[in-house]
Amino acid sequence: MAYLRQAGEQTVLVLANLGDRRLSRVRLSSEESVLPAGRYAARSLLGGRSPAALRVDAGGRISGWVPLPALEPFETHIIELPTTR
């Protein structure tokens, strides 16, 4: 499960594996515009592994972003997405 939340200038992604099996290379994409185009330096708000940077295309869509190499069973990440345009 993954969803974005925005409050003012802050954007946060919540990413969770709700299953009992490890998930590898989970890819996130959006069909609609979700963020302004640019590069975002993803930062874990709970500590632990550092997520990969995010690139949002000119249409504001996310395409095939793999934030972390794997998600363990019942693991949750809260990732801040500050822009580095």
Short mmCIF file of N, CA and C in Angstrom, two decimals:
data_model
loop_
_atom_site.label_atom_id
_atom_site.label_comp_id
_atom_site.label_asym_id
_atom_site.label_seq_id
_atom_site.Cartn_x
_atom_site.Cartn_y
_atom_site.Cartn_z
N MET A 1 0.85 -1.16 0.00
CA MET A 1 0.00 0.00 0.00
C MET A 1 0.91 1.23 0.00
N ALA A 2 0.53 2.22 -0.79
CA ALA A 2 1.29 3.47 -0.82
C ALA A 2 0.33 4.63 -1.07
N TYR A 3 0.56 5.73 -0.38
CA TYR A 3 -0.22 6.93 -0.64
C TYR A 3 0.58 8.17 -0.28
N LEU A 4 0.26 9.27 -0.97
CA LEU A 4 0.89 10.57 -0.74
C LEU A 4 -0.02 11.44 0.10
N ARG A 5 0.59 12.24 0.96
CA ARG A 5 -0.15 13.26 1.72
C ARG A 5 0.64 14.55 1.62
N GLN A 6 -0.09 15.65 1.45
CA GLN A 6 0.54 16.97 1.36
C GLN A 6 -0.10 17.91 2.36
N ALA A 7 0.75 18.71 3.00
CA ALA A 7 0.31 19.75 3.92
C ALA A 7 1.21 20.95 3.69
N GLY A 8 0.66 21.97 3.08
CA GLY A 8 1.47 23.13 2.75
C GLY A 8 2.56 22.76 1.78
N GLU A 9 3.81 23.02 2.15
CA GLU A 9 4.96 22.72 1.30
C GLU A 9 5.52 21.31 1.51
N GLN A 10 5.00 20.59 2.49
CA GLN A 10 5.53 19.26 2.81
C GLN A 10 4.75 18.15 2.11
N THR A 11 5.49 17.21 1.50
CA THR A 11 4.90 16.04 0.87
C THR A 11 5.50 14.80 1.51
N VAL A 12 4.62 13.87 1.89
CA VAL A 12 5.05 12.64 2.55
C VAL A 12 4.41 11.45 1.85
N LEU A 13 5.19 10.40 1.66
CA LEU A 13 4.70 9.14 1.11
C LEU A 13 4.70 8.11 2.23
N VAL A 14 3.59 7.41 2.38
CA VAL A 14 3.51 6.29 3.31
C VAL A 14 3.54 5.02 2.46
N LEU A 15 4.45 4.13 2.77
CA LEU A 15 4.64 2.89 2.03
C LEU A 15 4.62 1.74 3.02
N ALA A 16 3.73 0.77 2.82
CA ALA A 16 3.60 -0.32 3.78
C ALA A 16 3.41 -1.66 3.07
N ASN A 17 4.07 -2.67 3.59
CA ASN A 17 3.84 -4.05 3.17
C ASN A 17 2.90 -4.65 4.21
N LEU A 18 1.65 -4.85 3.85
CA LEU A 18 0.66 -5.37 4.79
C LEU A 18 0.58 -6.89 4.78
N GLY A 19 1.41 -7.51 3.97
CA GLY A 19 1.39 -8.97 3.86
C GLY A 19 2.46 -9.63 4.71
N ASP A 20 2.44 -10.97 4.68
CA ASP A 20 3.38 -11.73 5.49
C ASP A 20 4.57 -12.26 4.68
N ARG A 21 4.77 -11.70 3.48
CA ARG A 21 5.91 -12.09 2.64
C ARG A 21 6.73 -10.86 2.25
N ARG A 22 8.02 -11.08 2.10
CA ARG A 22 8.94 -10.02 1.66
C ARG A 22 8.59 -9.61 0.23
N LEU A 23 8.60 -8.32 -0.05
CA LEU A 23 8.37 -7.80 -1.39
C LEU A 23 9.66 -7.17 -1.90
N SER A 24 10.07 -7.54 -3.10
CA SER A 24 11.30 -7.00 -3.69
C SER A 24 10.98 -6.04 -4.82
N ARG A 25 11.75 -4.95 -4.86
CA ARG A 25 11.69 -3.97 -5.95
C ARG A 25 10.27 -3.52 -6.29
N VAL A 26 9.53 -3.10 -5.28
CA VAL A 26 8.18 -2.59 -5.49
C VAL A 26 8.27 -1.30 -6.30
N ARG A 27 7.56 -1.25 -7.43
CA ARG A 27 7.57 -0.08 -8.32
C ARG A 27 6.31 0.74 -8.11
N LEU A 28 6.50 2.05 -7.94
CA LEU A 28 5.37 2.95 -7.76
C LEU A 28 5.21 3.83 -9.00
N SER A 29 3.98 3.95 -9.47
CA SER A 29 3.66 4.80 -10.62
C SER A 29 2.33 5.47 -10.37
N SER A 30 2.10 6.58 -11.04
CA SER A 30 0.80 7.27 -10.94
C SER A 30 0.27 7.52 -12.35
N GLU A 31 -1.02 7.37 -12.51
CA GLU A 31 -1.64 7.63 -13.80
C GLU A 31 -1.90 9.12 -13.99
N GLU A 32 -2.08 9.83 -12.89
CA GLU A 32 -2.39 11.25 -12.93
C GLU A 32 -1.23 12.07 -12.38
N SER A 33 -1.30 13.37 -12.58
CA SER A 33 -0.32 14.29 -12.01
C SER A 33 -0.48 14.32 -10.50
N VAL A 34 0.62 14.06 -9.78
CA VAL A 34 0.55 14.04 -8.32
C VAL A 34 1.50 15.03 -7.65
N LEU A 35 2.55 15.46 -8.38
CA LEU A 35 3.54 16.38 -7.84
C LEU A 35 4.07 17.26 -8.97
N PRO A 36 4.59 18.42 -8.65
CA PRO A 36 5.27 19.22 -9.68
C PRO A 36 6.48 18.45 -10.22
N ALA A 37 6.75 18.63 -11.49
CA ALA A 37 7.90 17.98 -12.13
C ALA A 37 9.19 18.36 -11.42
N GLY A 38 10.12 17.42 -11.35
CA GLY A 38 11.42 17.70 -10.74
C GLY A 38 12.00 16.49 -10.05
N ARG A 39 13.08 16.72 -9.34
CA ARG A 39 13.77 15.67 -8.60
C ARG A 39 13.52 15.90 -7.12
N TYR A 40 13.21 14.82 -6.42
CA TYR A 40 12.91 14.88 -5.00
C TYR A 40 13.89 13.99 -4.24
N ALA A 41 14.52 14.55 -3.22
CA ALA A 41 15.49 13.82 -2.40
C ALA A 41 14.72 13.12 -1.28
N ALA A 42 14.33 11.88 -1.50
CA ALA A 42 13.54 11.14 -0.52
C ALA A 42 14.32 10.95 0.77
N ARG A 43 13.62 11.12 1.90
CA ARG A 43 14.26 11.01 3.21
C ARG A 43 13.32 10.27 4.17
N SER A 44 13.83 9.22 4.79
CA SER A 44 13.03 8.46 5.74
C SER A 44 12.79 9.27 7.00
N LEU A 45 11.54 9.35 7.43
CA LEU A 45 11.22 10.07 8.66
C LEU A 45 11.28 9.15 9.88
N LEU A 46 11.42 7.84 9.66
CA LEU A 46 11.49 6.89 10.77
C LEU A 46 12.89 6.32 10.96
N GLY A 47 13.85 6.84 10.20
CA GLY A 47 15.20 6.29 10.28
C GLY A 47 15.29 5.03 9.43
N GLY A 48 16.39 4.35 9.54
CA GLY A 48 16.56 3.12 8.76
C GLY A 48 17.11 3.42 7.38
N ARG A 49 16.79 2.55 6.44
CA ARG A 49 17.34 2.64 5.08
C ARG A 49 16.94 3.95 4.40
N SER A 50 17.85 4.47 3.60
CA SER A 50 17.57 5.69 2.83
C SER A 50 16.89 5.32 1.52
N PRO A 51 15.75 5.94 1.22
CA PRO A 51 15.07 5.66 -0.04
C PRO A 51 15.79 6.32 -1.22
N ALA A 52 15.56 5.78 -2.40
CA ALA A 52 16.11 6.35 -3.64
C ALA A 52 15.45 7.68 -3.94
N ALA A 53 16.18 8.57 -4.60
CA ALA A 53 15.62 9.84 -5.04
C ALA A 53 14.49 9.57 -6.04
N LEU A 54 13.56 10.50 -6.13
CA LEU A 54 12.40 10.38 -7.01
C LEU A 54 12.48 11.42 -8.11
N ARG A 55 12.20 11.00 -9.33
CA ARG A 55 12.07 11.94 -10.46
C ARG A 55 10.62 11.93 -10.91
N VAL A 56 10.04 13.12 -10.97
CA VAL A 56 8.65 13.28 -11.43
C VAL A 56 8.71 13.89 -12.82
N ASP A 57 8.01 13.28 -13.77
CA ASP A 57 8.10 13.74 -15.17
C ASP A 57 7.39 15.08 -15.39
N ALA A 58 7.53 15.61 -16.59
CA ALA A 58 6.97 16.93 -16.92
C ALA A 58 5.46 16.99 -16.74
N GLY A 59 4.80 15.85 -16.82
CA GLY A 59 3.36 15.79 -16.62
C GLY A 59 2.96 15.63 -15.17
N GLY A 60 3.94 15.60 -14.26
CA GLY A 60 3.65 15.47 -12.83
C GLY A 60 3.42 14.04 -12.37
N ARG A 61 3.76 13.07 -13.22
CA ARG A 61 3.53 11.67 -12.89
C ARG A 61 4.80 10.98 -12.39
N ILE A 62 4.58 9.97 -11.56
CA ILE A 62 5.64 9.09 -11.09
C ILE A 62 5.60 7.86 -11.98
N SER A 63 6.77 7.41 -12.43
CA SER A 63 6.81 6.27 -13.35
C SER A 63 7.89 5.27 -12.94
N GLY A 64 7.47 4.14 -12.39
CA GLY A 64 8.39 3.05 -12.08
C GLY A 64 9.41 3.33 -11.00
N TRP A 65 9.08 4.18 -10.04
CA TRP A 65 10.01 4.50 -8.95
C TRP A 65 10.10 3.33 -7.98
N VAL A 66 11.31 2.91 -7.68
CA VAL A 66 11.57 1.85 -6.69
C VAL A 66 12.23 2.54 -5.50
N PRO A 67 11.45 2.92 -4.49
CA PRO A 67 12.03 3.68 -3.38
C PRO A 67 13.01 2.88 -2.52
N LEU A 68 12.77 1.57 -2.37
CA LEU A 68 13.62 0.72 -1.54
C LEU A 68 13.80 -0.63 -2.23
N PRO A 69 14.94 -1.30 -2.01
CA PRO A 69 15.16 -2.58 -2.68
C PRO A 69 14.16 -3.66 -2.25
N ALA A 70 13.68 -3.60 -1.01
CA ALA A 70 12.74 -4.61 -0.52
C ALA A 70 11.94 -4.06 0.65
N LEU A 71 10.78 -4.66 0.85
CA LEU A 71 9.93 -4.36 2.01
C LEU A 71 9.70 -5.67 2.75
N GLU A 72 10.08 -5.71 4.00
CA GLU A 72 9.87 -6.91 4.80
C GLU A 72 8.40 -7.02 5.20
N PRO A 73 7.95 -8.21 5.63
CA PRO A 73 6.55 -8.36 6.04
C PRO A 73 6.17 -7.35 7.12
N PHE A 74 5.03 -6.71 6.93
CA PHE A 74 4.45 -5.75 7.88
C PHE A 74 5.34 -4.53 8.14
N GLU A 75 6.25 -4.25 7.23
CA GLU A 75 7.15 -3.10 7.35
C GLU A 75 6.48 -1.84 6.79
N THR A 76 6.69 -0.72 7.47
CA THR A 76 6.13 0.56 7.04
C THR A 76 7.23 1.61 6.98
N HIS A 77 7.15 2.46 5.97
CA HIS A 77 8.08 3.58 5.82
C HIS A 77 7.27 4.86 5.62
N ILE A 78 7.74 5.92 6.23
CA ILE A 78 7.18 7.25 5.99
C ILE A 78 8.33 8.06 5.39
N ILE A 79 8.12 8.49 4.14
CA ILE A 79 9.18 9.11 3.36
C ILE A 79 8.80 10.54 3.01
N GLU A 80 9.63 11.48 3.45
CA GLU A 80 9.43 12.89 3.08
C GLU A 80 10.04 13.11 1.70
N LEU A 81 9.37 13.92 0.89
CA LEU A 81 9.83 14.18 -0.48
C LEU A 81 10.11 15.67 -0.69
N PRO A 82 11.19 16.17 -0.11
CA PRO A 82 11.55 17.58 -0.37
C PRO A 82 12.10 17.72 -1.78
N THR A 83 11.69 18.74 -2.47
CA THR A 83 12.14 18.95 -3.85
C THR A 83 13.58 19.45 -3.88
N THR A 84 14.32 19.03 -4.90
CA THR A 84 15.68 19.51 -5.10
C THR A 84 15.82 20.10 -6.49
N ARG A 85 14.72 20.49 -7.07
CA ARG A 85 14.70 21.00 -8.45
C ARG A 85 15.88 21.85 -8.67
#
